[in-house]
mmCIF file of C-alpha atoms in Angstrom:
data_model
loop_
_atom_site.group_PDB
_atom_site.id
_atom_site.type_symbol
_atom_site.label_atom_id
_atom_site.label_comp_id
_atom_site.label_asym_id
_atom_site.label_seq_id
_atom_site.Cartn_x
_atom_site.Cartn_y
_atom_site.Cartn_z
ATOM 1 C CA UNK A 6 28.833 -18.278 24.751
ATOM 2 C CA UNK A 7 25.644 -18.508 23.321
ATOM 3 C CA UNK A 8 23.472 -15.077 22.145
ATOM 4 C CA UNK A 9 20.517 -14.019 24.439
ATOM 5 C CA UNK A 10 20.322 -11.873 21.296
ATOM 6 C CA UNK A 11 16.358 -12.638 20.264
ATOM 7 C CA UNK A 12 15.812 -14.252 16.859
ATOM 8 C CA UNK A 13 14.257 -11.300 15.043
ATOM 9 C CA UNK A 14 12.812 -11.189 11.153
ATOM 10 C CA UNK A 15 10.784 -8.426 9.199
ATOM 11 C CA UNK A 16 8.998 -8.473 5.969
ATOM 12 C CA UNK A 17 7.339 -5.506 4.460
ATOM 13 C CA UNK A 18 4.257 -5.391 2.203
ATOM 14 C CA UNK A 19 3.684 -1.964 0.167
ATOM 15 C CA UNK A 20 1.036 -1.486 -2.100
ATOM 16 C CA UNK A 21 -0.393 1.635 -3.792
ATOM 17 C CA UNK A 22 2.560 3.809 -4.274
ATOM 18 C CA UNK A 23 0.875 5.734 -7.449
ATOM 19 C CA UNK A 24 4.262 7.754 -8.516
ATOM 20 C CA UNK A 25 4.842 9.267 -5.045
ATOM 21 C CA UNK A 26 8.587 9.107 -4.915
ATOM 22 C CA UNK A 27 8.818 11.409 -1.919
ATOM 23 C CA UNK A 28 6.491 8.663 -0.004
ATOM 24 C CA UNK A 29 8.254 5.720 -1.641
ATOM 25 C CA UNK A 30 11.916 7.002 -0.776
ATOM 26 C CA UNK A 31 10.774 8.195 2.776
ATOM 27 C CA UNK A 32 9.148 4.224 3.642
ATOM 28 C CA UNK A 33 12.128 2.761 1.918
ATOM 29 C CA UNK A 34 14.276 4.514 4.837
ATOM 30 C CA UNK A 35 11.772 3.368 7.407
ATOM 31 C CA UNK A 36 12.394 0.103 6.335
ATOM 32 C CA UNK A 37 15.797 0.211 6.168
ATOM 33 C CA UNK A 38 15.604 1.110 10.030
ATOM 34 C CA UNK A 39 13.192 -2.036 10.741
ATOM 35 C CA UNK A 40 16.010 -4.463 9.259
ATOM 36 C CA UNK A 41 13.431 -6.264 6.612
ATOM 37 C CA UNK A 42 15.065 -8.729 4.835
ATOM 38 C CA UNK A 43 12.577 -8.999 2.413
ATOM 39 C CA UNK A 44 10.017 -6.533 0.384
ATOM 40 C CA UNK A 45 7.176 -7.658 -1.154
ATOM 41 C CA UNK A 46 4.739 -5.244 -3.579
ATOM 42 C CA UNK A 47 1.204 -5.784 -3.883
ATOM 43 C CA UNK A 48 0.770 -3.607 -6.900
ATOM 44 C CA UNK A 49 -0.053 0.182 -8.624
ATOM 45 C CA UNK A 50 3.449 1.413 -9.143
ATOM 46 C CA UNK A 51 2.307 4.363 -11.424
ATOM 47 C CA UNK A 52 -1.260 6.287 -11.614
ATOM 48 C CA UNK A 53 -2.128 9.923 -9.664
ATOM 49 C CA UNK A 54 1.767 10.774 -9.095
ATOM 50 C CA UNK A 55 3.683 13.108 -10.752
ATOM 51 C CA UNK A 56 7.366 10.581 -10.411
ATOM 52 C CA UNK A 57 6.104 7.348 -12.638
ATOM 53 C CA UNK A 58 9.301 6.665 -14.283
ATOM 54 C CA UNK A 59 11.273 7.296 -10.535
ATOM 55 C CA UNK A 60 9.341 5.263 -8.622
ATOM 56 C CA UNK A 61 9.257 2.357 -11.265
ATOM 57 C CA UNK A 62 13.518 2.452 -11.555
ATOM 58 C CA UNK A 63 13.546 2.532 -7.474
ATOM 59 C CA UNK A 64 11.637 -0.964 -7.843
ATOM 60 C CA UNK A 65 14.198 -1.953 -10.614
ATOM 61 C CA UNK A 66 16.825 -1.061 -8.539
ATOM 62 C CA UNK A 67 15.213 -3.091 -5.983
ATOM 63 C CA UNK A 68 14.607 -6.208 -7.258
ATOM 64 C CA UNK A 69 18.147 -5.911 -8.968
ATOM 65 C CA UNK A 70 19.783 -6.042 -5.170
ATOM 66 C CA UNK A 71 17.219 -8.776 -4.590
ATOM 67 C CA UNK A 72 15.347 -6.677 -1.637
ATOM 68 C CA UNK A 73 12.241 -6.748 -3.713
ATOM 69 C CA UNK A 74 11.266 -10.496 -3.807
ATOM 70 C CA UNK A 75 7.810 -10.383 -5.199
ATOM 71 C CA UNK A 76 5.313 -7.815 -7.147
ATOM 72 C CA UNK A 77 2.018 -8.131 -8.319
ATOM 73 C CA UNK A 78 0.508 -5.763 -10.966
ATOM 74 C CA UNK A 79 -2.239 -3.485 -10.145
ATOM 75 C CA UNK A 80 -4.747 -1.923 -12.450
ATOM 76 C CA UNK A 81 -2.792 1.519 -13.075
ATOM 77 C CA UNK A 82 -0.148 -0.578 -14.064
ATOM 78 C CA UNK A 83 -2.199 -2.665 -16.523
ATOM 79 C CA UNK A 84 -3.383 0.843 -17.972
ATOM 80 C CA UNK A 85 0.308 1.570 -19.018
ATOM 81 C CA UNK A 86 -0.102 -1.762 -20.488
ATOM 82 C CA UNK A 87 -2.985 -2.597 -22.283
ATOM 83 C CA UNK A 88 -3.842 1.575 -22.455
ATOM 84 C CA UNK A 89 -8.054 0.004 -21.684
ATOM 85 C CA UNK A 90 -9.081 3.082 -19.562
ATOM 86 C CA UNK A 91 -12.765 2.637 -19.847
ATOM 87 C CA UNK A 92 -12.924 1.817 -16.223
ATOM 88 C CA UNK A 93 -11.113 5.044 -15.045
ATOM 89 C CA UNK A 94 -12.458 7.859 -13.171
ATOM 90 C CA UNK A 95 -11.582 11.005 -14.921
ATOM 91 C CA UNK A 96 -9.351 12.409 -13.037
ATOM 92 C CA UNK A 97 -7.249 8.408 -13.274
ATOM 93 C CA UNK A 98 -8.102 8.512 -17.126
ATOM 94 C CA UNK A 99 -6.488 12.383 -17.173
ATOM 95 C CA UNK A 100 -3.215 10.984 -15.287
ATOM 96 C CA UNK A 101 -3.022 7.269 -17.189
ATOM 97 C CA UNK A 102 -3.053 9.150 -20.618
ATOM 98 C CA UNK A 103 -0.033 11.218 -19.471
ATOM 99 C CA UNK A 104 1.661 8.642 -17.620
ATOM 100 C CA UNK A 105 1.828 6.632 -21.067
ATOM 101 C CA UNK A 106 3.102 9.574 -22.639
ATOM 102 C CA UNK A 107 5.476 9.751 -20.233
ATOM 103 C CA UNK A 108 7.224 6.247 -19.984
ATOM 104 C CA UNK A 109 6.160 5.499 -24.084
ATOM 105 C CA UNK A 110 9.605 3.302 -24.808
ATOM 106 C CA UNK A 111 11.219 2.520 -21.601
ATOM 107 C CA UNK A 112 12.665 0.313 -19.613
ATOM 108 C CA UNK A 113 10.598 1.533 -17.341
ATOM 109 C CA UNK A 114 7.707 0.659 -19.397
ATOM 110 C CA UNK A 115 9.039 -2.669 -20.140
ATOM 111 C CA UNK A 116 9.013 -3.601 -16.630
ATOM 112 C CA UNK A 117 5.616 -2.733 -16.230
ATOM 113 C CA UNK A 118 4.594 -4.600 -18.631
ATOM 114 C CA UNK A 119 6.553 -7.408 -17.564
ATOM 115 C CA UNK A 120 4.737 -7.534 -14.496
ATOM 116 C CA UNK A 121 1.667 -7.414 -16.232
ATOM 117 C CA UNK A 122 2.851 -10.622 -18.156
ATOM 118 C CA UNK A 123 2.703 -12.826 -15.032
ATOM 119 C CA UNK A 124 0.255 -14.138 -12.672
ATOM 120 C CA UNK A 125 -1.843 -11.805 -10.935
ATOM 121 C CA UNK A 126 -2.017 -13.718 -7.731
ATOM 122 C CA UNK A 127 1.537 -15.025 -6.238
ATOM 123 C CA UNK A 128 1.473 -17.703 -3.789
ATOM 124 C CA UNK A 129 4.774 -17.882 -1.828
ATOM 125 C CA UNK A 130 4.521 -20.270 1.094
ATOM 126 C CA UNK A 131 2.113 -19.049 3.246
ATOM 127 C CA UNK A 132 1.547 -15.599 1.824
ATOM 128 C CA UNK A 133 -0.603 -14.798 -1.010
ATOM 129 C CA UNK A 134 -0.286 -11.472 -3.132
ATOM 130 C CA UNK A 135 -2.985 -10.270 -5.204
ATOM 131 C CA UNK A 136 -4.058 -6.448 -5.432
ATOM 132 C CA UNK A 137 -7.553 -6.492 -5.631
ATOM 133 C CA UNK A 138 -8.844 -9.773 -4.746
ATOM 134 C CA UNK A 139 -8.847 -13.430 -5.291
ATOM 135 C CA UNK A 140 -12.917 -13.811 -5.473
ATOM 136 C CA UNK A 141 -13.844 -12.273 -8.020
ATOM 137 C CA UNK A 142 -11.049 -12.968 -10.323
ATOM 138 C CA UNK A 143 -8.103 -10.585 -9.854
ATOM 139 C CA UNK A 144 -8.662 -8.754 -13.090
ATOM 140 C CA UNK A 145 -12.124 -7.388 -12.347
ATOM 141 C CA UNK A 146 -10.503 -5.125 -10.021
ATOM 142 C CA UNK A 147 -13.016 -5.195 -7.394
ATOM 143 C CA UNK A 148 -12.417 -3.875 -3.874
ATOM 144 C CA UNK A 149 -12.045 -6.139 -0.718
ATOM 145 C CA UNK A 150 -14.426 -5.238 1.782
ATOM 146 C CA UNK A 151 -16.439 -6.719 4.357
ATOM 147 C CA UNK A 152 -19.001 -7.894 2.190
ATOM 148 C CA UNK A 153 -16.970 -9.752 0.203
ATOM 149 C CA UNK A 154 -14.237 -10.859 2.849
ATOM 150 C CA UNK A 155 -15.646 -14.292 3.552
ATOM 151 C CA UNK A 156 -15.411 -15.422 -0.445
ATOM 152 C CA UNK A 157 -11.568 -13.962 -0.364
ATOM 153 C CA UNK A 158 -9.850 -16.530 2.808
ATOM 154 C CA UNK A 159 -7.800 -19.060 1.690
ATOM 155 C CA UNK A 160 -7.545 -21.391 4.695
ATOM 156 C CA UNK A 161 -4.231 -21.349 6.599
ATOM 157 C CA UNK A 162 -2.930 -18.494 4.158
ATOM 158 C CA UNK A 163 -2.461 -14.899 5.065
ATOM 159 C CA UNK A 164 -3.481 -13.667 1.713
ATOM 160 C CA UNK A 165 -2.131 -9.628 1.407
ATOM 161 C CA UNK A 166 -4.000 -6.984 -0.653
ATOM 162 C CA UNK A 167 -3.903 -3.484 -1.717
ATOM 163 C CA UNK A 168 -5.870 -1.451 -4.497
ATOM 164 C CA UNK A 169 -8.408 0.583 -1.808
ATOM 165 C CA UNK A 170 -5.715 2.418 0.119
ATOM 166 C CA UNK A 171 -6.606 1.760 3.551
ATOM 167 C CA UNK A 172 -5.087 -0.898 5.638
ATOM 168 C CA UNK A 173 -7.995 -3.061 7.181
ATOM 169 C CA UNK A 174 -7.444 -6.668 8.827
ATOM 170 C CA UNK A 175 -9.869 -9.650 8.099
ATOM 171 C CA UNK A 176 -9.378 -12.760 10.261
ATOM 172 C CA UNK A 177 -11.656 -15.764 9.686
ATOM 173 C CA UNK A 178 -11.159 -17.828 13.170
ATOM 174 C CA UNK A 179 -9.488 -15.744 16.046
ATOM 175 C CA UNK A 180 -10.075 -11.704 17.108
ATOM 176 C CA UNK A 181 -6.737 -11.763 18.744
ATOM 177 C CA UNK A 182 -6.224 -10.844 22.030
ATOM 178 C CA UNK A 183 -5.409 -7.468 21.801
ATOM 179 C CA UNK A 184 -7.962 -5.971 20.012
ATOM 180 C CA UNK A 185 -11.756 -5.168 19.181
ATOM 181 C CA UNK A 186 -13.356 -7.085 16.041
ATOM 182 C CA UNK A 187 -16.503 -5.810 14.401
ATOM 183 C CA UNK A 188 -18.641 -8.862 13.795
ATOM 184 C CA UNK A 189 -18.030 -9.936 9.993
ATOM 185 C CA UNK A 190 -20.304 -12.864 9.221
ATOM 186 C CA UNK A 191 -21.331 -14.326 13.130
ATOM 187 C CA UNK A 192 -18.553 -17.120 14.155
ATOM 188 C CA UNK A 193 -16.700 -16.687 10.594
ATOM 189 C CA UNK A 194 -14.950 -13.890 10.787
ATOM 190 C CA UNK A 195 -13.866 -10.327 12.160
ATOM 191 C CA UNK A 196 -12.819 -7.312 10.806
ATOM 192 C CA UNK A 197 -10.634 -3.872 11.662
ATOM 193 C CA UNK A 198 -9.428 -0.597 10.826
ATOM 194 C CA UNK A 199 -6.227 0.849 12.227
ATOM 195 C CA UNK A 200 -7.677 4.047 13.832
ATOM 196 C CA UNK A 201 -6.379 7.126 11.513
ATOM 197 C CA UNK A 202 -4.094 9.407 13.456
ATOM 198 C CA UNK A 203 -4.972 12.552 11.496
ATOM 199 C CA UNK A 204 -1.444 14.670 11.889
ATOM 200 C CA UNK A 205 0.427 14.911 9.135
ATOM 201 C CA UNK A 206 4.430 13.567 10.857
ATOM 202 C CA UNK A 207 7.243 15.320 9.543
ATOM 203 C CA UNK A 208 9.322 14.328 6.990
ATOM 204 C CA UNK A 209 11.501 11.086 7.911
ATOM 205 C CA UNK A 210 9.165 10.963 11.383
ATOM 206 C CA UNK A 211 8.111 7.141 11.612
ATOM 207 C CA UNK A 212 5.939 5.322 14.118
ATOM 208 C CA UNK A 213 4.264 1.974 14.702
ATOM 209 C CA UNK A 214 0.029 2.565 13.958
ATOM 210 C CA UNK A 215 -0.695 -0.488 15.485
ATOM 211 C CA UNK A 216 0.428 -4.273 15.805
ATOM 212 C CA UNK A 217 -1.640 -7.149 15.927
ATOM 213 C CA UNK A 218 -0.037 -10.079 17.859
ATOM 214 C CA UNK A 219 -0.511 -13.449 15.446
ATOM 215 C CA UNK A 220 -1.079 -16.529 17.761
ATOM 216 C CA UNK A 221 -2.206 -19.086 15.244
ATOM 217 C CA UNK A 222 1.067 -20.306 13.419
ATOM 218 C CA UNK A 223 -1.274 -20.828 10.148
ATOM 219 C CA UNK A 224 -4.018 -18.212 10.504
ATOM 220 C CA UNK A 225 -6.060 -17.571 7.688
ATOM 221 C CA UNK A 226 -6.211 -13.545 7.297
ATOM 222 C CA UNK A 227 -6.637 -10.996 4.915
ATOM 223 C CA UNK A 228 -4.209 -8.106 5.267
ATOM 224 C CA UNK A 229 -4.639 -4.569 3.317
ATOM 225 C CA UNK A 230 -1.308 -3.056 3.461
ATOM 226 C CA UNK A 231 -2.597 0.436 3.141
ATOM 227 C CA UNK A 232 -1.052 2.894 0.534
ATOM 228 C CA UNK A 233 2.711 3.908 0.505
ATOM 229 C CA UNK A 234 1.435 7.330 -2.087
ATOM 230 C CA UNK A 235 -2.114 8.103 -1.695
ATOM 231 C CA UNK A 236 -3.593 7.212 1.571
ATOM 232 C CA UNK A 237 -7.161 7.464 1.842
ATOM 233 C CA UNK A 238 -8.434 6.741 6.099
ATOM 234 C CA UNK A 239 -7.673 10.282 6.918
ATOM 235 C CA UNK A 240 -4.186 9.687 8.104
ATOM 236 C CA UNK A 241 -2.301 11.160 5.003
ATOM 237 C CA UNK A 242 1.087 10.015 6.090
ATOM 238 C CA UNK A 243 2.741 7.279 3.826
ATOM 239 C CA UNK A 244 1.832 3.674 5.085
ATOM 240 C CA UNK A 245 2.901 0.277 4.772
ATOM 241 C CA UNK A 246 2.686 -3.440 6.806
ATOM 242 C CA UNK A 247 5.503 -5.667 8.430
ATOM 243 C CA UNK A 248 4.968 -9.504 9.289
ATOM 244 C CA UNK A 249 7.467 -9.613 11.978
ATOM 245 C CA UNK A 250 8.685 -13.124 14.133
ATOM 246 C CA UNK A 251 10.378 -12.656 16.886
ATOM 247 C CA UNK A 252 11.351 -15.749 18.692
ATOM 248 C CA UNK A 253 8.508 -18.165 18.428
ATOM 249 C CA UNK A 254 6.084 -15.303 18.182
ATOM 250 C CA UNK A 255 4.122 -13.475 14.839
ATOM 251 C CA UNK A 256 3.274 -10.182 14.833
ATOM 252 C CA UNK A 257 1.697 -7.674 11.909
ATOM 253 C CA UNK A 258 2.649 -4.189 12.576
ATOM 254 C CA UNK A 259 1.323 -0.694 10.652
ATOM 255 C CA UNK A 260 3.846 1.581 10.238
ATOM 256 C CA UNK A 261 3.183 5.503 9.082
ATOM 257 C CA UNK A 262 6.041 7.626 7.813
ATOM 258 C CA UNK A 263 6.200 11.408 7.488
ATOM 259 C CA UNK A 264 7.551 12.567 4.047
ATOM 260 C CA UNK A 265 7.671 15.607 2.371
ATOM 261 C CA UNK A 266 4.536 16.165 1.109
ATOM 262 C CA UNK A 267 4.691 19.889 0.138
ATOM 263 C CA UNK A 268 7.366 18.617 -2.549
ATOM 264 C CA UNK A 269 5.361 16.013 -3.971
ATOM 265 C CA UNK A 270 2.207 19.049 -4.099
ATOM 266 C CA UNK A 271 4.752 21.192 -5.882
ATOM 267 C CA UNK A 272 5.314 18.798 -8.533
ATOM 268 C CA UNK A 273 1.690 18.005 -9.022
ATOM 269 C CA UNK A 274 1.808 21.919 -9.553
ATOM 270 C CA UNK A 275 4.378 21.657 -12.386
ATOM 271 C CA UNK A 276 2.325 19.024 -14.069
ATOM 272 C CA UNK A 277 -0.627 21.501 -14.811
ATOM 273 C CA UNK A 278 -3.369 18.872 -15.243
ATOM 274 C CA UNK A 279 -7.000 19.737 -14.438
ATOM 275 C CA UNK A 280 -6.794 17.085 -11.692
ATOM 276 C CA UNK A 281 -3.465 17.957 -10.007
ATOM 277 C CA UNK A 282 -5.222 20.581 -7.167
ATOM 278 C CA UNK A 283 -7.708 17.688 -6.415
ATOM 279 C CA UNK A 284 -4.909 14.874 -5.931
ATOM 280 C CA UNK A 285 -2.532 17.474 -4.374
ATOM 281 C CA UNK A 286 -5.781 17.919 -1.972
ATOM 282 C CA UNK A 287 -6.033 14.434 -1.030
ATOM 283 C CA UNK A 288 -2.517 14.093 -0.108
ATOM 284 C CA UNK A 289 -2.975 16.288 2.761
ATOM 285 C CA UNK A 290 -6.401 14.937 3.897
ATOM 286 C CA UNK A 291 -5.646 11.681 3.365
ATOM 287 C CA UNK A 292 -8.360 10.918 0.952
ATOM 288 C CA UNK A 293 -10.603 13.916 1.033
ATOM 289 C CA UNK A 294 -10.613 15.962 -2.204
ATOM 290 C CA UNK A 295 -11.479 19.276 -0.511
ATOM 291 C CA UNK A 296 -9.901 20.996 2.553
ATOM 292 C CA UNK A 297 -12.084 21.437 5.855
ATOM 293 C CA UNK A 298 -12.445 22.444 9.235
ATOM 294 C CA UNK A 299 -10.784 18.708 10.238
ATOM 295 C CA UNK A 300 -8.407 19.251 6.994
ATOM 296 C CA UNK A 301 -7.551 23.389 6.917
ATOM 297 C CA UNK A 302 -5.262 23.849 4.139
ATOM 298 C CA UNK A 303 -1.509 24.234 4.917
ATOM 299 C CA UNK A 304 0.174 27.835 4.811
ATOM 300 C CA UNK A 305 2.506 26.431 1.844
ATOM 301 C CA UNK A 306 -0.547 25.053 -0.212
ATOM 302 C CA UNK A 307 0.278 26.621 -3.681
ATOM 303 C CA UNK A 308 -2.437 28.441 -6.013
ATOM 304 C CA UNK A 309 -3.240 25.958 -8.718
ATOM 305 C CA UNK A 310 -5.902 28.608 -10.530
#
């Protein structure tokens, strides 16, 4: 007898994971759950995180069991590489000089710079990875944002992007159904942000943020995957995107996963650099460098001082 069983396939795009192996590990489960055949990474394996070398080997191990298809490099990764660090904030610059020390004569370093070797743009079919963004060239490392959306479609592509940590969707033709478009240039485009859910899940807790419903077989879109290790929207749980077909139909879905955070804060407590209590900060904001009224400070916060 034939299956009524619907046809059903999942790929996930993560981006941003910045040495957060407790967020990388705890996605990597969700994943597993969401039966995606195929990973792709759009870039900055290493940079903030205390777990460089870790997360790099998961990746290893990834593409070695031919889960990870593609990755693009990012610019923490081309630090490790090319050790330029001009462009750095300080508190990057403070992280990038240990994270050399730290993987100086590798494997781990030599798959870095591998990926630093190849194109920074990968076209495969109808997806296009790139971390920062396609106009201007990929190695200027500028930010996709509304302003510079409309120079970034390629038409009938869904090109995916990383490098500002926040998962926003640009769609040059069609709003979608389902959803509310800001205006991005009149008739040529629309833009929007997942709204932030600002609790913190708990560890291994996983739910859909939002799904878009795709109705043009070729639409020409510009997806931000959001950050697996250092979110920055106000949601700080670990994020990533699916393209999902089921049956004839296309859907992109945001997913948020609860980790352990408090471990990861610990660790940037070990480390002992001058920037650790200001990262540690912003992974329990999501994004904001100093603790609030919105953002009070956890009970388990350690005393970095």
């Amino acid at each position: 007898m034939p299956s009524n069983k619907p046809y059903y396939h999942a790929i996930a795009f993560i981006s941003d994971i910045h040495g957060n192996l407790e967020a990388l590990e705890a996605i990597l489960e969700d994943i597993k759950r969401q039966q995606v055949s195929s990973i792709y990474c759009l870039g900055d394996i290493v940079g903030y995180g205390p777990d460089p070398m870790a997360c790099t080997r998961r990746l290893m191990t990834l593409l070695e069991s031919k889960q990870l298809i593609a990755t693009v490099a990012g610019n923490h990764d081309y630090g490790v590489c090319d050790q330029d660090l001009s462009s750095f904030s300080s508190s990057a610059k403070e992280v990038m000089e240990w994270t050399i020390e730290q993987m100086q004569g590798t494997d781990e370093a030599n798959y870095i710079r591998g990926l630093c070797q190849k194109e920074l743009i990968k076209k495969i079919g109808r997806f296009w990875l790139v971390h920062s963004t396609i106009n201007p060239a990929p190695e200027k490392w500028d930010y996709l944002k509304t302003k510079n959306a409309g120079e970034n479609f390629e038409n009938r592509k869904i090109v995916f992007v990383g490098h500002s940590h926040i998962p926003a969707i640009y769609s040059k033709y069609s709003a979608g159904k389902d959803w509310h478009p800001i205006s991005l240039f009149g008739n040529d485009g629309h833009y929007f942000l997942p709204p932030a859910q600002k609790v913190m899940l708990p560890p291994g807790k996983s739910s859909k943020s939002y799904r878009l419903e795709v109705n043009d077989p070729f639409p020409t879109m510009i997806i931000n995957a959001g950050s697996v290790g250092q979110p920055r929207d106000n949601n700080p749980n670990a994020r990533y995107a699916l393209y999902i077909t089921i049956d004839y139909k296309s859907y992109i879905e945001y997913r948020q996963v609860g980790y352990d955070v408090q471990k990861t804060v610990e660790k940037h407590k070990e480390r002992g650099l001058s920037c650790d209590e200001r990262l540690a900060t912003r992974l329990c904001t999501g994004g904001n460098t100093r603790f609030d009224n919105e953002f009070k400070k956890p009970e388990w916060f350690p005393n970095f001082s």
